[in-house]
Amino acid sequence: MTNIWYGSLLLLLSCLATDGLAADKTEGEDTSVNIKFDDVNESEEPEDGAFPYAPPIEQLFSNPAIAHGLASGADALNRSVESLMDSLFYSILDSEKNFYMTDDAWFNTTLKRDVYSTPSGAFVVMDRFQLGPRYAKELWRLHNVPISLGIDGTVEVLQIYLRTDGMRLAEQDELSPPRRWLNSWFGLLPLASTVMPPSFNQNELYDPLTELKTPFTFPLDLEGFYSMPVGSIRSYALSGGVQVGADLGGAQGQDSRETLDRVGGLTMTVPYAIFKRGEHRINVLRRSEHSAWIGVKDLRRVGHSISPFIGTKYSVFRAALAAKIFDWDWVWAGVPIAVLPVDLNFEQAIADLFDQVYEYDMRNPSAREAYEAAVKGDFVPSKLRYLDQKEKGVDTGVTFHFARVQDRKEEISRNGPNLAVYRRERKRDHGEAEIEITDPDGKFYILESSLAVEDKNWDVLVGDEQGRVNQSVEMKVRRVVPSNTDGDLATGHASYTYAFEADPDPYRLTMSLSIQDRYLDTVEYYEYLDDIRFFTGLDLETTPKIRLRDPEVEEERRRSIYFAEPTNEAVNVHVTPTYLGRFGAQATLSFSTQQLERIIATPEDDMWASFARAFGADDNEWRQEDVRHSFAHQLNWYKSFFLFPTRLLNIRISQADAIKESTQAIKELLLLKTLTTPQDKLDAFNRLLDSDYPRHLAHVLLDLANPADVPRRVTFSAQPKGAARHEVKTAYGKLNGMVFKAGPVFPEPTRYARAKTKLANFYLDQPRESSSKPHILTIEVHAKPVPASVRSLEEEPDTNVQEIDRNARHVFVTVTASGLNKDAEAKLYVRVAQAGKIKIGKLELAEKVLQLAPKEAIGATSDVLTYEFYLTGPLSPLSNFMLNQAVGSGDEFLVTLGVSRDGTVWSDERALEFRFEKGRLSPAN
Amino acid sequence: MQRFWLKLALLTWVSSPALAQSNGSQRKIMFGTCELSLDPATPEGRENLGVLSCIKASLGTELVFVSGTPEENSWLKYGNIYGGLFLTPWLAVQARGKATDQIPLGDVGEENRNARTDYAVVQIGNPALQRVRMTAGRMRLPFGVDRTEAPENYRVFEDRRFWQSPEHGAALTFDNLTSFQADIGYGTNAYADRTIPDAPSGTDENEPLKTATTIRIMADFAALDGSRLVLSGYGGKDGERRMGAAFTSVSRKEDLTVFEFVRRLTTPSGHSEPFSQLLRMAYVGAWRGDTRWVVQFDDERYRFRRGIIDYDAKLYDHAILRFGVAYHKSESGDDQRRWYVTSGMEARL
């Protein structure tokens, strides 16, 4: 009886409840939401002569993200993962199988897919197949240190192609139903995309059949070439090597083994190896519809390496899934996750590298013939056809770009703890090279010293942020053969030296800083700006000023948290710095010979003062020689010494290392005063660039030079994203395309720089000439009813005519775009998702490629075209149950759009957010 | 005791319209959702502050059906009431009481009633305004996240040993009001004549706690709209040691995601034992329209794995229907797997 009373009481209380205490609702005014996008200047040659800094030319045809993968074939590639969820799913398409022939020999097959994002929003998919024998045998064991021999040979095939959401959907329309189902994993992929977090990327898993076809995709004939998507690359390589190694970790004591094991099953290895490796690789790029580029690369490397490692691998979710089918028991092995608190690699090598690049117009029969020989490794027909064209004027369709021979000394290191959910990694590539290049104008020589330092921080929540500094000294030289070389030639020793070319600017130092962050908040934004100011000396005054934290959200929090219960303190998260979106910046400095000479001529005391300023020390003290020689000053070395072990964890403290860095750099600068020959200068510059603080070095050199005479340039890219208020996003969006310059114009590109610039065009996010890519200029959204001209909604003869609600208003989208064909229908990619961060699902409501005819051209000669469509309502081509439900109950929506002429080359994706509720449209909160 | 709390809740509810007077723009007595109308950090907002009170209450009932063992079906009634009196921006008094009554519908078990004061504290300093604050009285010492929105019948089996603390204590808080907060707590049972609160059934840990010290450090960062890392430590004079690590994220729409890990190293009696460990993952969706989702998973080492998916729908602004499906795999008792279906109704202020 009591229970009945209790239930009745509950009902009564519910009915007594009134709306009087509910928050007042305000009705927003109707408005339209529109965004005008800045058209970023994408011309290949900047108007002031500055050229983009390209990675070393040996990274032939490689995207920056995959450069290391092409070079080493190692599993060191970092997938652009945004969440742990990614790695759980994407490993489905990775497979490795070993077939053992003996205990020491086996056959390895690997099939792997990696996906990289590009600033334009497109993804680069790399499917890789490897096949080859392996041999590893322990030869001896000395005091628990195993000495082993390893031999391997590998055939590798890669296919690298662009993938956008628009391409994926457009392609679906042209596929047979079985293939369509297979590509989407029988419908599971779209379903997963609907419920998974925003980081889930369908392209990681889409179309598994293409990955399986990788071993058979190399375009050995014309048909194979034309089956390649425009902008894609096919590559195959034969590689192999031999190494003798010793695991020095075996010498550790039993106590340390047990300690590591207790900590969490950790193990330690310190393999040291002497190696010799070789690779022959052929790359084919479908540059445009009928244009093929073929590059060949031969690489020989001899060196030694050491790779200290402490860590282990855990299997997460092991046995979370299991099945029993008759007598077969299956238990899921889980997802392997590496936890590597210490993970280092250091390698020194001497490398001989040869590469050359030809271009073929596939409409020309001679070029086709030369192409078919070249992809099989025979470049003689290509050379003959090129000479026919150059010397006899015969149109053969074969163009020779360059050939290069290079002798390099390399120091490559990698350092960074990887804790599965957090990784902090530094890659460093330092070396010098003698380069002989042959291009259509003849042969020339370059001496080059370079340093590339890439810092990458990655965490499981927001993905990676990356900073890269490149420094390169290039010397224009000629070979000088001494008159009495007969003896040297007979003995095979080097018979030439180098002298500077008769050029007013024979050597030049170029420094560049590149920053990419996929998840930028306001704190990072200001840190990056400070970083760029420090590097370039530019004030960047007109960059957008954005409050660190949204004052409106802070006020809202204070109003509600005033009454916070003490037991809820742990979830009362402060207002964090505002998330702004994606960020990119590229800064370049260029020091001429004259400026470098000026730096070198600086008095030593001024050099010390400049380094002190860069590292935050007292420049007045460091300037004085007696202070520098004092005992107190020399004590600074202890800081660097005692903090050296922190480098194992990739932690560096600049103040502690200031004295070490300054001493080394000043020593080389002073030495450069006395050196005259190119080789001696090259060695000294190489040691000068050998720094762990390249940003500080750039700051010092700029300080010692006359900044007004140093060409400097910064270009920003910004893509507003996330839940920030419209005003904040608009302010941040203004950063996109901003360029800051100072000093004289950059010099005209040298022949070598021109080759590098040409190579930069091969980055995979630019599958065709950028001018051919369409661009979305504006998107406007407003609410309007179904036009009076529409009398019924009957779509099929046997369906009933629906009643039209003439008062209801629906979301209507107007898009203007350039680069489309006004005489044909354009493809418009549309994705609608609920806006905001929903932690267990992004709630994708609709995704489709529409074919729309343009409304009108703006101006008789303009190529700006307008397209319109209903996003919601009975006339919406996107209408489905989920979208209609969401529209019916009112919500905030995120609409992503892209346009294309043909479904292959797409514009950059653009997105906008708005709120639509009961026919009222307003900007998103 | 239970009747007292129920009567108090009913009285509060019925009298709420009469008490809901307002003075200017700021309501002096608030019910349910309590929020200032002006920013208290501004001069206007400070002028608008006075003696303010906030009252929250809820009553509910839930039916639990156990698949395969209908004799374990049960009915749960519960209620809780909260009152806060905010005398000045520097001084507040807050208290919350809870009562539950679990009635078996089958032959297994017996009625289990429980009514208690969750906390009753004096708070010096306010989290919206002051960097240094102190809370004292009957309270839970700051440790971990210790928060769940799962249905009450799921909470009944929560192993409170991972968060329990002496009943009386004080906590000192340093909060930089932007990104960092540290709490240090000290508690004692010297003034309590009772055993461990909420000791899980089947355990023999019912000896009184003595004194304990806790520390909790919280750092916020911008990922996923706003996230927080929570690191906690607990040390009892009786030898118990606990450490906790948690991650919470609150979206701009108030979706809450929690990952919490707690390891308990010794028994309260000081005898060492193999450690016990809890891993909790929880998602509490924001109210979207009239519905929300609650998902929670708990894994206690060598005891159980259990989880629930719960769907809540508002009938009116103050009445909620709850429907959930839960799974419980025991690893210490009968080693059985059980599926539960739970449905309930709750009235809230």
XYZ file of N, CA and C in Angstrom, chain B residues 66-189:
372
model
N 16.000 -8.978 -13.784
C 17.246 -9.690 -14.032
C 16.945 -10.869 -14.947
N 17.657 -10.900 -16.054
C 17.412 -11.969 -17.021
C 17.880 -13.311 -16.463
N 17.009 -14.318 -16.519
C 17.376 -15.665 -16.101
C 17.169 -15.942 -14.634
N 17.196 -14.927 -13.810
C 16.983 -15.135 -12.366
C 15.935 -14.141 -11.868
N 14.676 -14.400 -12.196
C 13.623 -13.438 -11.816
C 13.501 -13.268 -10.306
N 14.010 -14.245 -9.555
C 13.933 -14.088 -8.109
C 14.792 -12.929 -7.604
N 15.685 -12.414 -8.470
C 16.530 -11.279 -8.065
C 15.932 -9.942 -8.485
N 14.767 -9.960 -9.102
C 14.128 -8.688 -9.472
C 13.913 -7.834 -8.222
N 14.001 -6.521 -8.410
C 13.824 -5.668 -7.228
C 13.210 -4.334 -7.610
N 12.811 -3.654 -6.580
C 12.217 -2.324 -6.739
C 12.997 -1.383 -5.838
N 13.362 -0.225 -6.381
C 14.174 0.709 -5.621
C 13.460 2.044 -5.555
N 13.391 2.568 -4.346
C 12.876 3.922 -4.184
C 14.021 4.784 -3.665
N 14.069 6.014 -4.094
C 15.163 6.855 -3.635
C 14.748 8.316 -3.627
N 15.459 9.062 -2.895
C 15.231 10.502 -2.881
C 16.483 11.196 -2.403
N 16.653 12.407 -2.842
C 17.748 13.186 -2.273
C 17.401 14.656 -2.321
N 17.989 15.368 -1.407
C 17.696 16.799 -1.301
C 18.985 17.551 -1.016
N 19.069 18.706 -1.649
C 20.254 19.539 -1.470
C 19.812 20.940 -1.086
N 20.530 21.529 -0.174
C 20.272 22.918 0.178
C 21.571 23.682 0.306
N 21.599 24.842 -0.273
C 22.793 25.681 -0.163
C 22.397 27.089 0.219
N 23.070 27.624 1.220
C 22.807 28.995 1.662
C 24.086 29.787 1.456
N 24.008 30.755 0.533
C 25.204 31.513 0.157
C 25.080 32.895 0.776
N 25.677 33.004 1.961
C 25.480 34.213 2.749
C 26.194 35.409 2.133
N 27.418 35.216 1.770
C 28.205 36.251 1.083
C 29.052 35.524 0.041
N 29.740 36.265 -0.831
C 30.642 35.579 -1.766
C 31.766 34.827 -1.049
N 31.914 35.077 0.239
C 32.979 34.417 0.994
C 32.479 33.233 1.818
N 31.200 33.183 2.058
C 30.722 32.203 3.027
C 29.448 31.530 2.530
N 29.464 30.203 2.604
C 28.284 29.440 2.196
C 28.163 28.188 3.054
N 26.945 27.720 3.142
C 26.687 26.461 3.846
C 25.931 25.571 2.873
N 26.407 24.351 2.720
C 25.769 23.448 1.760
C 25.605 22.077 2.395
N 24.517 21.397 2.015
C 24.285 20.048 2.555
C 23.483 19.235 1.545
N 23.732 17.961 1.559
C 22.954 17.062 0.705
C 22.669 15.782 1.480
N 21.421 15.310 1.369
C 21.042 14.054 2.008
C 20.483 13.091 0.993
N 20.677 11.799 1.246
C 20.237 10.777 0.304
C 19.523 9.674 1.058
N 18.561 9.083 0.403
C 17.875 7.932 1.001
C 17.522 6.946 -0.099
N 17.730 5.679 0.180
C 17.333 4.642 -0.774
C 16.634 3.516 -0.018
N 15.761 2.846 -0.705
C 15.034 1.700 -0.121
C 14.890 0.658 -1.215
N 15.623 -0.426 -1.077
C 15.591 -1.463 -2.095
C 14.735 -2.620 -1.590
N 13.721 -2.943 -2.369
C 12.764 -3.973 -1.944
C 12.811 -5.127 -2.932
N 13.144 -6.319 -2.484
C 13.180 -7.461 -3.407
C 11.780 -7.836 -3.861
N 11.661 -8.174 -5.131
C 10.370 -8.619 -5.652
C 10.322 -10.145 -5.718
N 11.460 -10.790 -5.612
C 11.504 -12.248 -5.616
C 11.840 -12.778 -4.227
N 12.362 -13.991 -4.224
C 12.626 -14.630 -2.938
C 14.016 -14.335 -2.402
N 14.858 -13.761 -3.231
C 16.250 -13.570 -2.822
C 16.419 -12.200 -2.180
N 17.126 -12.168 -1.070
C 17.454 -10.903 -0.442
C 16.346 -10.381 0.447
N 16.647 -9.253 1.089
C 15.678 -8.625 1.962
C 15.738 -7.115 1.763
N 14.767 -6.454 2.288
C 14.697 -5.008 2.081
C 15.934 -4.323 2.669
N 16.440 -3.366 1.937
C 17.654 -2.676 2.365
C 17.406 -1.183 2.332
N 17.332 -0.606 3.508
C 17.084 0.838 3.591
C 18.354 1.542 4.004
N 18.515 2.721 3.448
C 19.715 3.471 3.781
C 19.416 4.955 3.625
N 19.649 5.690 4.659
C 19.483 7.149 4.584
C 20.673 7.797 5.267
N 21.208 8.798 4.644
C 22.415 9.386 5.222
C 22.619 10.810 4.692
N 23.434 11.493 5.384
C 23.832 12.823 4.928
C 25.094 12.660 4.098
N 25.019 13.057 2.874
C 26.189 12.927 2.000
C 27.273 13.901 2.442
N 26.866 15.135 2.617
C 27.806 16.124 3.152
C 27.035 17.282 3.744
N 27.670 17.951 4.656
C 27.110 19.176 5.237
C 28.305 20.032 5.621
N 28.535 21.044 4.833
C 29.808 21.758 4.981
C 29.620 23.267 5.040
N 30.602 23.879 5.605
C 30.742 25.326 5.532
C 31.853 25.603 4.535
N 31.595 26.514 3.653
C 32.576 26.797 2.610
C 33.010 28.253 2.718
N 34.298 28.428 2.895
C 34.843 29.792 2.944
C 35.517 30.045 1.604
N 34.994 31.034 0.898
C 35.477 31.281 -0.469
C 34.545 30.629 -1.466
N 34.504 31.219 -2.645
C 33.596 30.702 -3.673
C 34.383 30.329 -4.936
N 34.060 29.179 -5.551
C 34.854 28.740 -6.708
C 34.796 29.683 -7.901
N 33.795 30.566 -7.933
C 33.727 31.507 -9.057
C 34.651 32.691 -8.861
N 35.053 32.939 -7.618
C 35.718 34.210 -7.343
C 37.050 34.099 -6.623
N 37.177 33.145 -5.713
C 38.358 33.140 -4.858
C 39.357 32.044 -5.238
N 40.624 32.415 -5.199
C 41.672 31.455 -5.532
C 41.942 30.484 -4.391
N 41.776 30.959 -3.168
C 42.016 30.087 -2.016
C 40.692 29.881 -1.303
N 40.364 28.635 -1.050
C 39.083 28.331 -0.431
C 39.266 27.241 0.621
N 38.286 27.173 1.493
C 38.335 26.108 2.489
C 36.934 25.557 2.682
N 36.870 24.268 2.785
C 35.596 23.594 3.006
C 35.760 22.716 4.236
N 34.809 22.754 5.139
C 34.953 21.959 6.361
C 33.590 21.477 6.812
N 33.599 20.333 7.457
C 32.361 19.768 7.977
C 32.291 18.283 7.697
N 31.087 17.798 7.584
C 30.895 16.395 7.209
C 31.015 16.334 5.681
N 31.946 15.587 5.199
C 32.244 15.695 3.763
C 32.997 14.475 3.245
N 33.060 14.390 1.924
C 33.951 13.443 1.262
C 35.250 14.183 0.977
N 36.353 13.632 1.400
C 37.613 14.310 1.131
C 37.869 14.306 -0.379
N 38.525 15.349 -0.877
C 38.759 15.416 -2.332
C 39.653 14.280 -2.809
N 39.090 13.417 -3.621
C 39.868 12.317 -4.210
C 39.176 11.880 -5.502
N 39.893 11.934 -6.595
C 39.358 11.455 -7.865
C 38.178 12.274 -8.349
N 37.411 11.676 -9.226
C 36.235 12.349 -9.782
C 35.003 11.982 -8.945
N 34.835 10.708 -8.682
C 33.764 10.231 -7.806
C 32.408 10.818 -8.195
N 32.030 10.552 -9.411
C 30.746 11.105 -9.855
C 30.111 10.143 -10.839
N 28.832 9.909 -10.672
C 28.118 9.058 -11.614
C 26.712 9.587 -11.818
N 26.213 9.399 -13.021
C 24.834 9.785 -13.331
C 24.042 8.551 -13.722
N 24.597 7.379 -13.447
C 23.900 6.147 -13.803
C 22.647 5.994 -12.941
N 21.705 5.153 -13.357
C 20.509 4.930 -12.534
C 20.869 4.455 -11.126
N 19.966 4.726 -10.197
C 20.259 4.464 -8.793
C 20.556 2.993 -8.515
N 19.850 2.096 -9.217
C 20.075 0.674 -8.917
C 21.477 0.244 -9.339
N 22.051 0.957 -10.309
C 23.434 0.664 -10.708
C 24.392 1.208 -9.646
N 24.030 2.350 -9.086
C 24.912 2.967 -8.093
C 24.947 2.182 -6.793
N 23.854 1.469 -6.501
C 23.774 0.739 -5.240
C 24.942 -0.223 -5.088
N 25.387 -0.794 -6.199
C 26.461 -1.784 -6.136
C 27.848 -1.168 -6.355
N 27.901 0.155 -6.369
C 29.199 0.813 -6.539
C 30.103 0.486 -5.352
N 31.325 0.144 -5.626
C 32.266 -0.183 -4.552
C 32.861 1.111 -4.021
N 32.292 1.585 -2.912
C 32.694 2.886 -2.402
C 34.086 2.879 -1.775
N 34.693 1.694 -1.600
C 36.014 1.651 -0.979
C 37.041 2.460 -1.768
N 36.755 2.685 -3.048
C 37.737 3.416 -3.854
C 37.697 4.923 -3.606
N 36.654 5.398 -3.009
C 36.559 6.858 -2.785
C 36.286 7.230 -1.329
N 35.998 6.242 -0.482
C 35.550 6.552 0.864
C 36.631 7.296 1.646
N 36.176 8.014 2.652
C 37.121 8.749 3.490
C 36.471 8.938 4.850
N 37.238 9.337 5.846
C 36.621 9.654 7.137
C 35.520 10.685 6.967
N 34.577 10.637 7.892
C 33.366 11.435 7.677
C 33.557 12.928 7.846
N 34.397 13.292 8.781
C 34.546 14.721 9.064
C 35.912 15.200 8.623
N 35.938 16.372 8.089
C 37.235 16.841 7.641
C 37.191 18.234 7.083
N 38.287 18.599 6.516
C 38.402 19.918 5.907
C 39.296 19.812 4.682
N 39.043 20.667 3.732
C 39.850 20.673 2.515
C 40.232 22.096 2.176
N 41.484 22.272 1.848
C 41.996 23.566 1.441
C 42.235 23.516 -0.061
N 41.748 24.524 -0.751
C 41.833 24.525 -2.212
C 42.610 25.737 -2.699
N 43.535 25.480 -3.614
C 44.166 26.579 -4.335
C 43.756 26.456 -5.798
N 43.196 27.518 -6.327
C 42.642 27.484 -7.679
C 43.107 28.757 -8.394
N 43.819 28.607 -9.503
C 44.278 29.828 -10.185
C 43.191 30.434 -11.075
N 42.025 29.841 -11.058
C 40.825 30.324 -11.760
C 40.960 30.288 -13.285
N 42.037 29.708 -13.774
C 42.171 29.602 -15.233
C 42.447 28.176 -15.696
N 43.367 27.472 -15.019
C 43.739 26.170 -15.572
C 44.213 25.161 -14.544
N 44.300 25.522 -13.292
C 44.920 24.622 -12.326
C 44.186 24.698 -10.997
N 44.066 23.560 -10.357
C 43.455 23.539 -9.028
C 44.090 22.427 -8.212
N 44.400 22.717 -6.962
C 44.947 21.698 -6.066
C 44.124 21.695 -4.785
N 43.785 20.502 -4.285
C 43.019 20.355 -3.051
C 43.829 19.499 -2.086
N 43.866 19.930 -0.859
C 44.479 19.105 0.186
C 43.415 18.893 1.255
N 43.179 17.653 1.602
C 42.120 17.346 2.558
C 42.644 16.572 3.746
N 42.026 16.805 4.860
C 42.352 16.046 6.066
C 41.040 15.654 6.715
N 40.905 14.382 7.080
C 39.646 13.931 7.653
C 39.868 13.021 8.841
N 38.851 12.930 9.671
C 38.933 12.069 10.844
C 37.561 11.507 11.169
N 37.587 10.379 11.829
C 36.342 9.795 12.311
C 36.213 9.946 13.810
